[in-house]
Amino acid sequence: DFLFFWGAVFLITTTLVALLKKENKELTPTKEETKGITDTYRLLFSIIKMPAVLSFCLLILTAKVGFSAADAVTGLKLVEEGVPKEHLALLAVPMVPLQIILPLIISKYTAGPQPLNTFYKAMPFRLLFGLEFAFLVWWTPTVRHEGGFPVYYYIVVLLSYALHQITLYSMYVAIMAFNAKVSDPLIGGTYMTLLNTVSNLGGNWPSTVALWLVDPLTVKECAGAQDQTCATTAAAEV
């Protein structure tokens, strides 16, 4: 029902845009820098070879390593400790208005000449939330009872996620604003796509590595089975 509803909204809105939005034909089209796929990739290669762009790409590819475990593993560990998946999913609902409002508020601070200042200021707070999430996972088993989890536990989780979203969106909006600011207007689409792709990759590969390292770094004990290790999935099943 959810997918059907938003699919219908998508079709209606895009159709209305196609029917009602008129192109501005008075503007003279600027000369395109690229003519095909080969030219585009040559242009991308020439952009990424620039010292400033190369340095920026290396920085942004590694900047989110410190958040990877907190972002990728916290929810899974909470479920592992007994928090129902549907309850965690419901906690995402109040996050939606926050996710809509935050970019509007943050954009006021990233519209100036130095949008990355917001990125720098949010970084230590986001790192601290990694520690707070680790504490949350450690605290979860102690508050669990036969009926599930108390209301105050979900309030703490909701507040933690909400404050974490502020730091996350501060960094996200700041990096998008910076990418838009430094992109050459003549090849703006190509330039911005390259920087945004690198930025997205910088968030995805650390999360993948963090998920891959969860099992090797998790300490498990076998209750009631002497000389039996639980280091691997197969051993834990035995």
JSON list of C-alpha atoms in Angstrom, two decimals:
[
{"chain": "A", "resi": 1, "resn": "ASP", "atom": "CA", "xyz": [0.00, 0.00, 0.00]},
{"chain": "A", "resi": 2, "resn": "PHE", "atom": "CA", "xyz": [2.85, 2.34, 0.87]},
{"chain": "A", "resi": 3, "resn": "LEU", "atom": "CA", "xyz": [4.65, 1.71, -2.44]},
{"chain": "A", "resi": 4, "resn": "PHE", "atom": "CA", "xyz": [1.39, 1.93, -4.41]},
{"chain": "A", "resi": 5, "resn": "PHE", "atom": "CA", "xyz": [0.47, 5.28, -2.83]},
{"chain": "A", "resi": 6, "resn": "TRP", "atom": "CA", "xyz": [3.85, 6.93, -3.45]},
{"chain": "A", "resi": 7, "resn": "GLY", "atom": "CA", "xyz": [4.06, 5.38, -6.92]},
{"chain": "A", "resi": 8, "resn": "ALA", "atom": "CA", "xyz": [0.75, 7.06, -7.76]},
{"chain": "A", "resi": 9, "resn": "VAL", "atom": "CA", "xyz": [1.97, 10.39, -6.30]},
{"chain": "A", "resi": 10, "resn": "PHE", "atom": "CA", "xyz": [5.16, 10.12, -8.34]},
{"chain": "A", "resi": 11, "resn": "LEU", "atom": "CA", "xyz": [3.28, 9.47, -11.57]},
{"chain": "A", "resi": 12, "resn": "ILE", "atom": "CA", "xyz": [0.81, 12.32, -10.96]},
{"chain": "A", "resi": 13, "resn": "THR", "atom": "CA", "xyz": [3.43, 14.91, -10.03]},
{"chain": "A", "resi": 14, "resn": "THR", "atom": "CA", "xyz": [5.80, 14.08, -12.89]},
{"chain": "A", "resi": 15, "resn": "THR", "atom": "CA", "xyz": [2.89, 14.15, -15.35]},
{"chain": "A", "resi": 16, "resn": "LEU", "atom": "CA", "xyz": [1.82, 17.58, -14.05]},
{"chain": "A", "resi": 17, "resn": "VAL", "atom": "CA", "xyz": [5.37, 18.86, -14.43]},
{"chain": "A", "resi": 18, "resn": "ALA", "atom": "CA", "xyz": [5.47, 17.56, -18.02]},
{"chain": "A", "resi": 19, "resn": "LEU", "atom": "CA", "xyz": [2.13, 19.20, -18.88]},
{"chain": "A", "resi": 20, "resn": "LEU", "atom": "CA", "xyz": [2.36, 22.49, -16.95]},
{"chain": "A", "resi": 21, "resn": "LYS", "atom": "CA", "xyz": [6.06, 23.42, -16.83]},
{"chain": "A", "resi": 22, "resn": "LYS", "atom": "CA", "xyz": [7.22, 25.38, -19.86]},
{"chain": "A", "resi": 23, "resn": "GLU", "atom": "CA", "xyz": [10.85, 25.66, -20.92]},
{"chain": "A", "resi": 24, "resn": "ASN", "atom": "CA", "xyz": [12.43, 29.11, -21.11]},
{"chain": "A", "resi": 25, "resn": "LYS", "atom": "CA", "xyz": [13.19, 29.39, -24.82]},
{"chain": "A", "resi": 26, "resn": "GLU", "atom": "CA", "xyz": [14.56, 32.93, -24.62]},
{"chain": "A", "resi": 27, "resn": "LEU", "atom": "CA", "xyz": [17.87, 31.80, -23.12]},
{"chain": "A", "resi": 28, "resn": "THR", "atom": "CA", "xyz": [20.57, 31.03, -25.63]},
{"chain": "A", "resi": 29, "resn": "PRO", "atom": "CA", "xyz": [22.02, 27.59, -25.00]},
{"chain": "A", "resi": 30, "resn": "THR", "atom": "CA", "xyz": [25.65, 27.59, -23.86]},
{"chain": "A", "resi": 31, "resn": "LYS", "atom": "CA", "xyz": [28.21, 25.58, -25.71]},
{"chain": "A", "resi": 32, "resn": "GLU", "atom": "CA", "xyz": [28.44, 22.04, -24.39]},
{"chain": "A", "resi": 33, "resn": "GLU", "atom": "CA", "xyz": [31.89, 20.95, -23.30]},
{"chain": "A", "resi": 34, "resn": "THR", "atom": "CA", "xyz": [31.25, 17.27, -24.05]},
{"chain": "A", "resi": 35, "resn": "LYS", "atom": "CA", "xyz": [29.70, 15.50, -27.00]},
{"chain": "A", "resi": 36, "resn": "GLY", "atom": "CA", "xyz": [29.59, 11.87, -25.90]},
{"chain": "A", "resi": 37, "resn": "ILE", "atom": "CA", "xyz": [30.49, 9.26, -23.30]},
{"chain": "A", "resi": 38, "resn": "THR", "atom": "CA", "xyz": [34.19, 9.16, -24.27]},
{"chain": "A", "resi": 39, "resn": "ASP", "atom": "CA", "xyz": [34.53, 12.94, -24.02]},
{"chain": "A", "resi": 40, "resn": "THR", "atom": "CA", "xyz": [32.73, 12.93, -20.66]},
{"chain": "A", "resi": 41, "resn": "TYR", "atom": "CA", "xyz": [35.11, 10.38, -19.13]},
{"chain": "A", "resi": 42, "resn": "ARG", "atom": "CA", "xyz": [38.12, 12.24, -20.52]},
{"chain": "A", "resi": 43, "resn": "LEU", "atom": "CA", "xyz": [36.78, 15.38, -18.87]},
{"chain": "A", "resi": 44, "resn": "LEU", "atom": "CA", "xyz": [36.20, 13.56, -15.56]},
{"chain": "A", "resi": 45, "resn": "PHE", "atom": "CA", "xyz": [39.76, 12.18, -15.68]},
{"chain": "A", "resi": 46, "resn": "SER", "atom": "CA", "xyz": [41.18, 15.66, -16.31]},
{"chain": "A", "resi": 47, "resn": "ILE", "atom": "CA", "xyz": [39.14, 17.05, -13.40]},
{"chain": "A", "resi": 48, "resn": "ILE", "atom": "CA", "xyz": [40.24, 14.38, -10.93]},
{"chain": "A", "resi": 49, "resn": "LYS", "atom": "CA", "xyz": [43.91, 14.88, -11.88]},
{"chain": "A", "resi": 50, "resn": "MET", "atom": "CA", "xyz": [43.77, 18.46, -10.55]},
{"chain": "A", "resi": 51, "resn": "PRO", "atom": "CA", "xyz": [45.78, 18.59, -7.27]},
{"chain": "A", "resi": 52, "resn": "ALA", "atom": "CA", "xyz": [43.03, 20.32, -5.26]},
{"chain": "A", "resi": 53, "resn": "VAL", "atom": "CA", "xyz": [40.33, 17.91, -6.47]},
{"chain": "A", "resi": 54, "resn": "LEU", "atom": "CA", "xyz": [42.56, 14.87, -5.86]},
{"chain": "A", "resi": 55, "resn": "SER", "atom": "CA", "xyz": [43.33, 16.00, -2.31]},
{"chain": "A", "resi": 56, "resn": "PHE", "atom": "CA", "xyz": [39.65, 16.70, -1.65]},
{"chain": "A", "resi": 57, "resn": "CYS", "atom": "CA", "xyz": [38.62, 13.27, -2.97]},
{"chain": "A", "resi": 58, "resn": "LEU", "atom": "CA", "xyz": [41.17, 11.50, -0.75]},
{"chain": "A", "resi": 59, "resn": "LEU", "atom": "CA", "xyz": [39.93, 13.44, 2.28]},
{"chain": "A", "resi": 60, "resn": "ILE", "atom": "CA", "xyz": [36.25, 12.84, 1.62]},
{"chain": "A", "resi": 61, "resn": "LEU", "atom": "CA", "xyz": [36.83, 9.12, 0.93]},
{"chain": "A", "resi": 62, "resn": "THR", "atom": "CA", "xyz": [38.26, 8.68, 4.44]},
{"chain": "A", "resi": 63, "resn": "ALA", "atom": "CA", "xyz": [36.41, 11.37, 6.43]},
{"chain": "A", "resi": 64, "resn": "LYS", "atom": "CA", "xyz": [33.51, 9.08, 7.41]},
{"chain": "A", "resi": 65, "resn": "VAL", "atom": "CA", "xyz": [35.52, 6.07, 8.61]},
{"chain": "A", "resi": 66, "resn": "GLY", "atom": "CA", "xyz": [34.96, 7.11, 12.23]},
{"chain": "A", "resi": 67, "resn": "PHE", "atom": "CA", "xyz": [31.17, 6.93, 11.89]},
{"chain": "A", "resi": 68, "resn": "SER", "atom": "CA", "xyz": [30.92, 3.69, 9.92]},
{"chain": "A", "resi": 69, "resn": "ALA", "atom": "CA", "xyz": [30.34, 1.27, 12.80]},
{"chain": "A", "resi": 70, "resn": "ALA", "atom": "CA", "xyz": [27.82, 3.51, 14.56]},
{"chain": "A", "resi": 71, "resn": "ASP", "atom": "CA", "xyz": [25.85, 4.16, 11.36]},
{"chain": "A", "resi": 72, "resn": "ALA", "atom": "CA", "xyz": [25.85, 0.63, 9.96]},
{"chain": "A", "resi": 73, "resn": "VAL", "atom": "CA", "xyz": [25.81, -1.67, 12.98]},
{"chain": "A", "resi": 74, "resn": "THR", "atom": "CA", "xyz": [23.87, 0.05, 15.80]},
{"chain": "A", "resi": 75, "resn": "GLY", "atom": "CA", "xyz": [20.41, -0.89, 14.50]},
{"chain": "A", "resi": 76, "resn": "LEU", "atom": "CA", "xyz": [21.45, -4.49, 13.85]},
{"chain": "A", "resi": 77, "resn": "LYS", "atom": "CA", "xyz": [22.92, -4.83, 17.35]},
{"chain": "A", "resi": 78, "resn": "LEU", "atom": "CA", "xyz": [19.77, -3.43, 18.94]},
{"chain": "A", "resi": 79, "resn": "VAL", "atom": "CA", "xyz": [17.71, -6.03, 17.06]},
{"chain": "A", "resi": 80, "resn": "GLU", "atom": "CA", "xyz": [20.18, -8.70, 18.17]},
{"chain": "A", "resi": 81, "resn": "GLU", "atom": "CA", "xyz": [19.63, -7.60, 21.78]},
{"chain": "A", "resi": 82, "resn": "GLY", "atom": "CA", "xyz": [15.87, -8.10, 21.41]},
{"chain": "A", "resi": 83, "resn": "VAL", "atom": "CA", "xyz": [14.49, -4.75, 20.24]},
{"chain": "A", "resi": 84, "resn": "PRO", "atom": "CA", "xyz": [11.68, -5.58, 17.76]},
{"chain": "A", "resi": 85, "resn": "LYS", "atom": "CA", "xyz": [12.41, -4.54, 14.16]},
{"chain": "A", "resi": 86, "resn": "GLU", "atom": "CA", "xyz": [8.93, -3.04, 13.79]},
{"chain": "A", "resi": 87, "resn": "HIS", "atom": "CA", "xyz": [9.52, -0.77, 16.81]},
{"chain": "A", "resi": 88, "resn": "LEU", "atom": "CA", "xyz": [12.77, 0.52, 15.33]},
{"chain": "A", "resi": 89, "resn": "ALA", "atom": "CA", "xyz": [10.97, 1.05, 12.02]},
{"chain": "A", "resi": 90, "resn": "LEU", "atom": "CA", "xyz": [8.27, 3.07, 13.78]},
{"chain": "A", "resi": 91, "resn": "LEU", "atom": "CA", "xyz": [10.92, 5.28, 15.35]},
{"chain": "A", "resi": 92, "resn": "ALA", "atom": "CA", "xyz": [11.92, 6.30, 11.81]},
{"chain": "A", "resi": 93, "resn": "VAL", "atom": "CA", "xyz": [8.48, 7.93, 11.26]},
{"chain": "A", "resi": 94, "resn": "PRO", "atom": "CA", "xyz": [9.05, 10.98, 13.53]},
{"chain": "A", "resi": 95, "resn": "MET", "atom": "CA", "xyz": [12.46, 11.38, 11.85]},
{"chain": "A", "resi": 96, "resn": "VAL", "atom": "CA", "xyz": [10.81, 12.25, 8.51]},
{"chain": "A", "resi": 97, "resn": "PRO", "atom": "CA", "xyz": [9.67, 15.80, 9.44]},
{"chain": "A", "resi": 98, "resn": "LEU", "atom": "CA", "xyz": [13.08, 16.38, 11.04]},
{"chain": "A", "resi": 99, "resn": "GLN", "atom": "CA", "xyz": [14.84, 15.23, 7.84]},
{"chain": "A", "resi": 100, "resn": "ILE", "atom": "CA", "xyz": [12.72, 17.69, 5.83]},
{"chain": "A", "resi": 101, "resn": "ILE", "atom": "CA", "xyz": [13.25, 20.65, 8.18]},
{"chain": "A", "resi": 102, "resn": "LEU", "atom": "CA", "xyz": [16.97, 20.15, 8.90]},
{"chain": "A", "resi": 103, "resn": "PRO", "atom": "CA", "xyz": [18.30, 20.91, 5.38]},
{"chain": "A", "resi": 104, "resn": "LEU", "atom": "CA", "xyz": [16.22, 24.11, 5.32]},
{"chain": "A", "resi": 105, "resn": "ILE", "atom": "CA", "xyz": [17.73, 25.28, 8.61]},
{"chain": "A", "resi": 106, "resn": "ILE", "atom": "CA", "xyz": [21.30, 24.11, 7.90]},
{"chain": "A", "resi": 107, "resn": "SER", "atom": "CA", "xyz": [21.35, 25.67, 4.41]},
{"chain": "A", "resi": 108, "resn": "LYS", "atom": "CA", "xyz": [21.34, 29.13, 6.06]},
{"chain": "A", "resi": 109, "resn": "TYR", "atom": "CA", "xyz": [24.74, 28.32, 7.58]},
{"chain": "A", "resi": 110, "resn": "THR", "atom": "CA", "xyz": [26.20, 26.69, 4.45]},
{"chain": "A", "resi": 111, "resn": "ALA", "atom": "CA", "xyz": [25.22, 29.47, 2.03]},
{"chain": "A", "resi": 112, "resn": "GLY", "atom": "CA", "xyz": [28.25, 31.62, 2.89]},
{"chain": "A", "resi": 113, "resn": "PRO", "atom": "CA", "xyz": [31.77, 31.61, 1.45]},
{"chain": "A", "resi": 114, "resn": "GLN", "atom": "CA", "xyz": [32.95, 28.69, 3.64]},
{"chain": "A", "resi": 115, "resn": "PRO", "atom": "CA", "xyz": [30.28, 25.96, 3.69]},
{"chain": "A", "resi": 116, "resn": "LEU", "atom": "CA", "xyz": [32.71, 23.32, 4.99]},
{"chain": "A", "resi": 117, "resn": "ASN", "atom": "CA", "xyz": [32.92, 25.10, 8.36]},
{"chain": "A", "resi": 118, "resn": "THR", "atom": "CA", "xyz": [29.60, 23.43, 9.26]},
{"chain": "A", "resi": 119, "resn": "PHE", "atom": "CA", "xyz": [31.08, 20.07, 8.21]},
{"chain": "A", "resi": 120, "resn": "TYR", "atom": "CA", "xyz": [34.08, 20.56, 10.53]},
{"chain": "A", "resi": 121, "resn": "LYS", "atom": "CA", "xyz": [31.96, 21.70, 13.48]},
{"chain": "A", "resi": 122, "resn": "ALA", "atom": "CA", "xyz": [29.54, 18.75, 13.21]},
{"chain": "A", "resi": 123, "resn": "MET", "atom": "CA", "xyz": [32.27, 16.11, 12.90]},
{"chain": "A", "resi": 124, "resn": "PRO", "atom": "CA", "xyz": [33.36, 15.82, 16.58]},
{"chain": "A", "resi": 125, "resn": "PHE", "atom": "CA", "xyz": [29.73, 15.68, 17.74]},
{"chain": "A", "resi": 126, "resn": "ARG", "atom": "CA", "xyz": [28.99, 12.88, 15.28]},
{"chain": "A", "resi": 127, "resn": "LEU", "atom": "CA", "xyz": [32.04, 10.99, 16.55]},
{"chain": "A", "resi": 128, "resn": "LEU", "atom": "CA", "xyz": [30.75, 11.38, 20.12]},
{"chain": "A", "resi": 129, "resn": "PHE", "atom": "CA", "xyz": [27.42, 9.90, 19.06]},
{"chain": "A", "resi": 130, "resn": "GLY", "atom": "CA", "xyz": [29.34, 6.80, 17.99]},
{"chain": "A", "resi": 131, "resn": "LEU", "atom": "CA", "xyz": [30.36, 6.37, 21.64]},
{"chain": "A", "resi": 132, "resn": "GLU", "atom": "CA", "xyz": [26.81, 7.13, 22.77]},
{"chain": "A", "resi": 133, "resn": "PHE", "atom": "CA", "xyz": [25.44, 4.45, 20.42]},
{"chain": "A", "resi": 134, "resn": "ALA", "atom": "CA", "xyz": [27.97, 1.95, 21.80]},
{"chain": "A", "resi": 135, "resn": "PHE", "atom": "CA", "xyz": [26.72, 2.76, 25.31]},
{"chain": "A", "resi": 136, "resn": "LEU", "atom": "CA", "xyz": [23.12, 2.38, 24.07]},
{"chain": "A", "resi": 137, "resn": "VAL", "atom": "CA", "xyz": [23.85, -1.13, 22.75]},
{"chain": "A", "resi": 138, "resn": "TRP", "atom": "CA", "xyz": [25.58, -2.04, 26.04]},
{"chain": "A", "resi": 139, "resn": "TRP", "atom": "CA", "xyz": [22.65, -0.61, 28.08]},
{"chain": "A", "resi": 140, "resn": "THR", "atom": "CA", "xyz": [19.89, -2.34, 26.09]},
{"chain": "A", "resi": 141, "resn": "PRO", "atom": "CA", "xyz": [20.06, -5.82, 27.75]},
{"chain": "A", "resi": 142, "resn": "THR", "atom": "CA", "xyz": [19.94, -4.29, 31.24]},
{"chain": "A", "resi": 143, "resn": "VAL", "atom": "CA", "xyz": [16.55, -2.56, 30.68]},
{"chain": "A", "resi": 144, "resn": "ARG", "atom": "CA", "xyz": [14.88, -5.45, 28.91]},
{"chain": "A", "resi": 145, "resn": "HIS", "atom": "CA", "xyz": [12.12, -7.28, 30.81]},
{"chain": "A", "resi": 146, "resn": "GLU", "atom": "CA", "xyz": [9.57, -9.97, 30.00]},
{"chain": "A", "resi": 147, "resn": "GLY", "atom": "CA", "xyz": [7.12, -7.51, 28.45]},
{"chain": "A", "resi": 148, "resn": "GLY", "atom": "CA", "xyz": [9.76, -5.98, 26.22]},
{"chain": "A", "resi": 149, "resn": "PHE", "atom": "CA", "xyz": [11.31, -2.57, 26.74]},
{"chain": "A", "resi": 150, "resn": "PRO", "atom": "CA", "xyz": [10.04, 0.36, 28.85]},
{"chain": "A", "resi": 151, "resn": "VAL", "atom": "CA", "xyz": [8.78, 3.56, 27.25]},
{"chain": "A", "resi": 152, "resn": "TYR", "atom": "CA", "xyz": [11.71, 5.61, 28.57]},
{"chain": "A", "resi": 153, "resn": "TYR", "atom": "CA", "xyz": [14.10, 3.33, 26.66]},
{"chain": "A", "resi": 154, "resn": "TYR", "atom": "CA", "xyz": [12.41, 4.16, 23.33]},
{"chain": "A", "resi": 155, "resn": "ILE", "atom": "CA", "xyz": [12.45, 7.88, 24.25]},
{"chain": "A", "resi": 156, "resn": "VAL", "atom": "CA", "xyz": [16.23, 7.69, 24.79]},
{"chain": "A", "resi": 157, "resn": "VAL", "atom": "CA", "xyz": [16.67, 5.85, 21.45]},
{"chain": "A", "resi": 158, "resn": "LEU", "atom": "CA", "xyz": [14.47, 8.40, 19.64]},
{"chain": "A", "resi": 159, "resn": "LEU", "atom": "CA", "xyz": [16.35, 11.36, 21.10]},
{"chain": "A", "resi": 160, "resn": "SER", "atom": "CA", "xyz": [19.69, 9.73, 20.26]},
{"chain": "A", "resi": 161, "resn": "TYR", "atom": "CA", "xyz": [18.64, 9.16, 16.66]},
{"chain": "A", "resi": 162, "resn": "ALA", "atom": "CA", "xyz": [17.21, 12.71, 16.37]},
{"chain": "A", "resi": 163, "resn": "LEU", "atom": "CA", "xyz": [20.40, 14.38, 17.64]},
{"chain": "A", "resi": 164, "resn": "HIS", "atom": "CA", "xyz": [22.48, 12.08, 15.44]},
{"chain": "A", "resi": 165, "resn": "GLN", "atom": "CA", "xyz": [20.41, 13.17, 12.43]},
{"chain": "A", "resi": 166, "resn": "ILE", "atom": "CA", "xyz": [21.31, 16.81, 13.14]},
{"chain": "A", "resi": 167, "resn": "THR", "atom": "CA", "xyz": [25.03, 16.05, 12.91]},
{"chain": "A", "resi": 168, "resn": "LEU", "atom": "CA", "xyz": [24.54, 13.78, 9.89]},
{"chain": "A", "resi": 169, "resn": "TYR", "atom": "CA", "xyz": [22.55, 16.35, 7.91]},
{"chain": "A", "resi": 170, "resn": "SER", "atom": "CA", "xyz": [24.89, 19.18, 8.92]},
{"chain": "A", "resi": 171, "resn": "MET", "atom": "CA", "xyz": [27.76, 17.29, 7.28]},
{"chain": "A", "resi": 172, "resn": "TYR", "atom": "CA", "xyz": [25.67, 16.16, 4.31]},
{"chain": "A", "resi": 173, "resn": "VAL", "atom": "CA", "xyz": [24.25, 19.60, 3.44]},
{"chain": "A", "resi": 174, "resn": "ALA", "atom": "CA", "xyz": [27.66, 21.23, 3.97]},
{"chain": "A", "resi": 175, "resn": "ILE", "atom": "CA", "xyz": [29.43, 18.88, 1.58]},
{"chain": "A", "resi": 176, "resn": "MET", "atom": "CA", "xyz": [26.68, 19.26, -1.05]},
{"chain": "A", "resi": 177, "resn": "ALA", "atom": "CA", "xyz": [26.90, 23.06, -0.73]},
{"chain": "A", "resi": 178, "resn": "PHE", "atom": "CA", "xyz": [30.68, 22.94, -1.10]},
{"chain": "A", "resi": 179, "resn": "ASN", "atom": "CA", "xyz": [30.45, 20.69, -4.17]},
{"chain": "A", "resi": 180, "resn": "ALA", "atom": "CA", "xyz": [27.97, 23.08, -5.77]},
{"chain": "A", "resi": 181, "resn": "LYS", "atom": "CA", "xyz": [30.16, 26.08, -4.94]},
{"chain": "A", "resi": 182, "resn": "VAL", "atom": "CA", "xyz": [33.42, 24.76, -6.41]},
{"chain": "A", "resi": 183, "resn": "SER", "atom": "CA", "xyz": [31.97, 23.12, -9.52]},
{"chain": "A", "resi": 184, "resn": "ASP", "atom": "CA", "xyz": [32.76, 24.87, -12.80]},
{"chain": "A", "resi": 185, "resn": "PRO", "atom": "CA", "xyz": [29.42, 26.25, -14.14]},
{"chain": "A", "resi": 186, "resn": "LEU", "atom": "CA", "xyz": [30.32, 25.31, -17.75]},
{"chain": "A", "resi": 187, "resn": "ILE", "atom": "CA", "xyz": [30.49, 21.64, -16.79]},
{"chain": "A", "resi": 188, "resn": "GLY", "atom": "CA", "xyz": [28.52, 21.90, -13.55]},
{"chain": "A", "resi": 189, "resn": "GLY", "atom": "CA", "xyz": [26.55, 18.68, -13.94]},
{"chain": "A", "resi": 190, "resn": "THR", "atom": "CA", "xyz": [29.62, 16.57, -14.73]},
{"chain": "A", "resi": 191, "resn": "TYR", "atom": "CA", "xyz": [31.74, 18.23, -12.05]},
{"chain": "A", "resi": 192, "resn": "MET", "atom": "CA", "xyz": [29.11, 17.97, -9.29]},
{"chain": "A", "resi": 193, "resn": "THR", "atom": "CA", "xyz": [28.24, 14.39, -10.18]},
{"chain": "A", "resi": 194, "resn": "LEU", "atom": "CA", "xyz": [31.88, 13.39, -9.80]},
{"chain": "A", "resi": 195, "resn": "LEU", "atom": "CA", "xyz": [32.27, 15.08, -6.39]},
{"chain": "A", "resi": 196, "resn": "ASN", "atom": "CA", "xyz": [28.90, 13.81, -5.10]},
{"chain": "A", "resi": 197, "resn": "THR", "atom": "CA", "xyz": [29.72, 10.27, -6.26]},
{"chain": "A", "resi": 198, "resn": "VAL", "atom": "CA", "xyz": [33.04, 10.37, -4.40]},
{"chain": "A", "resi": 199, "resn": "SER", "atom": "CA", "xyz": [31.23, 11.77, -1.34]},
{"chain": "A", "resi": 200, "resn": "ASN", "atom": "CA", "xyz": [28.65, 8.95, -1.42]},
{"chain": "A", "resi": 201, "resn": "LEU", "atom": "CA", "xyz": [31.38, 6.37, -1.92]},
{"chain": "A", "resi": 202, "resn": "GLY", "atom": "CA", "xyz": [33.19, 7.83, 1.10]},
{"chain": "A", "resi": 203, "resn": "GLY", "atom": "CA", "xyz": [30.14, 6.97, 3.20]},
{"chain": "A", "resi": 204, "resn": "ASN", "atom": "CA", "xyz": [29.39, 3.55, 1.69]},
{"chain": "A", "resi": 205, "resn": "TRP", "atom": "CA", "xyz": [32.71, 1.72, 1.67]},
{"chain": "A", "resi": 206, "resn": "PRO", "atom": "CA", "xyz": [33.44, 2.24, 5.41]},
{"chain": "A", "resi": 207, "resn": "SER", "atom": "CA", "xyz": [29.94, 0.94, 6.28]},
{"chain": "A", "resi": 208, "resn": "THR", "atom": "CA", "xyz": [30.53, -2.16, 4.13]},
{"chain": "A", "resi": 209, "resn": "VAL", "atom": "CA", "xyz": [33.87, -2.80, 5.84]},
{"chain": "A", "resi": 210, "resn": "ALA", "atom": "CA", "xyz": [32.30, -2.24, 9.28]},
{"chain": "A", "resi": 211, "resn": "LEU", "atom": "CA", "xyz": [29.56, -4.80, 8.54]},
{"chain": "A", "resi": 212, "resn": "TRP", "atom": "CA", "xyz": [32.15, -7.28, 7.27]},
{"chain": "A", "resi": 213, "resn": "LEU", "atom": "CA", "xyz": [34.21, -6.88, 10.47]},
{"chain": "A", "resi": 214, "resn": "VAL", "atom": "CA", "xyz": [31.29, -7.34, 12.87]},
{"chain": "A", "resi": 215, "resn": "ASP", "atom": "CA", "xyz": [31.62, -11.13, 13.20]},
{"chain": "A", "resi": 216, "resn": "PRO", "atom": "CA", "xyz": [35.45, -11.29, 13.50]},
{"chain": "A", "resi": 217, "resn": "LEU", "atom": "CA", "xyz": [35.43, -8.55, 16.16]},
{"chain": "A", "resi": 218, "resn": "THR", "atom": "CA", "xyz": [32.45, -9.82, 18.16]},
{"chain": "A", "resi": 219, "resn": "VAL", "atom": "CA", "xyz": [33.33, -11.77, 21.32]},
{"chain": "A", "resi": 220, "resn": "LYS", "atom": "CA", "xyz": [30.95, -14.67, 22.01]},
{"chain": "A", "resi": 221, "resn": "GLU", "atom": "CA", "xyz": [30.76, -17.20, 24.80]},
{"chain": "A", "resi": 222, "resn": "CYS", "atom": "CA", "xyz": [29.10, -20.62, 24.71]},
{"chain": "A", "resi": 223, "resn": "ALA", "atom": "CA", "xyz": [26.95, -21.35, 27.75]},
{"chain": "A", "resi": 224, "resn": "GLY", "atom": "CA", "xyz": [26.77, -25.02, 28.79]},
{"chain": "A", "resi": 225, "resn": "ALA", "atom": "CA", "xyz": [29.23, -26.33, 26.20]},
{"chain": "A", "resi": 226, "resn": "GLN", "atom": "CA", "xyz": [32.78, -26.90, 27.36]},
{"chain": "A", "resi": 227, "resn": "ASP", "atom": "CA", "xyz": [35.67, -26.54, 24.91]},
{"chain": "A", "resi": 228, "resn": "GLN", "atom": "CA", "xyz": [33.24, -25.21, 22.31]},
{"chain": "A", "resi": 229, "resn": "THR", "atom": "CA", "xyz": [34.04, -21.93, 20.58]},
{"chain": "A", "resi": 230, "resn": "CYS", "atom": "CA", "xyz": [31.46, -19.60, 19.08]},
{"chain": "A", "resi": 231, "resn": "ALA", "atom": "CA", "xyz": [33.92, -17.61, 16.98]},
{"chain": "A", "resi": 232, "resn": "THR", "atom": "CA", "xyz": [32.32, -18.56, 13.66]},
{"chain": "A", "resi": 233, "resn": "THR", "atom": "CA", "xyz": [28.69, -18.76, 12.54]},
{"chain": "A", "resi": 234, "resn": "ALA", "atom": "CA", "xyz": [28.91, -22.54, 12.05]},
{"chain": "A", "resi": 235, "resn": "ALA", "atom": "CA", "xyz": [30.40, -23.04, 15.53]},
{"chain": "A", "resi": 236, "resn": "ALA", "atom": "CA", "xyz": [27.73, -20.86, 17.11]},
{"chain": "A", "resi": 237, "resn": "GLU", "atom": "CA", "xyz": [24.99, -22.95, 15.46]},
{"chain": "A", "resi": 238, "resn": "VAL", "atom": "CA", "xyz": [26.56, -26.17, 16.82]}
]
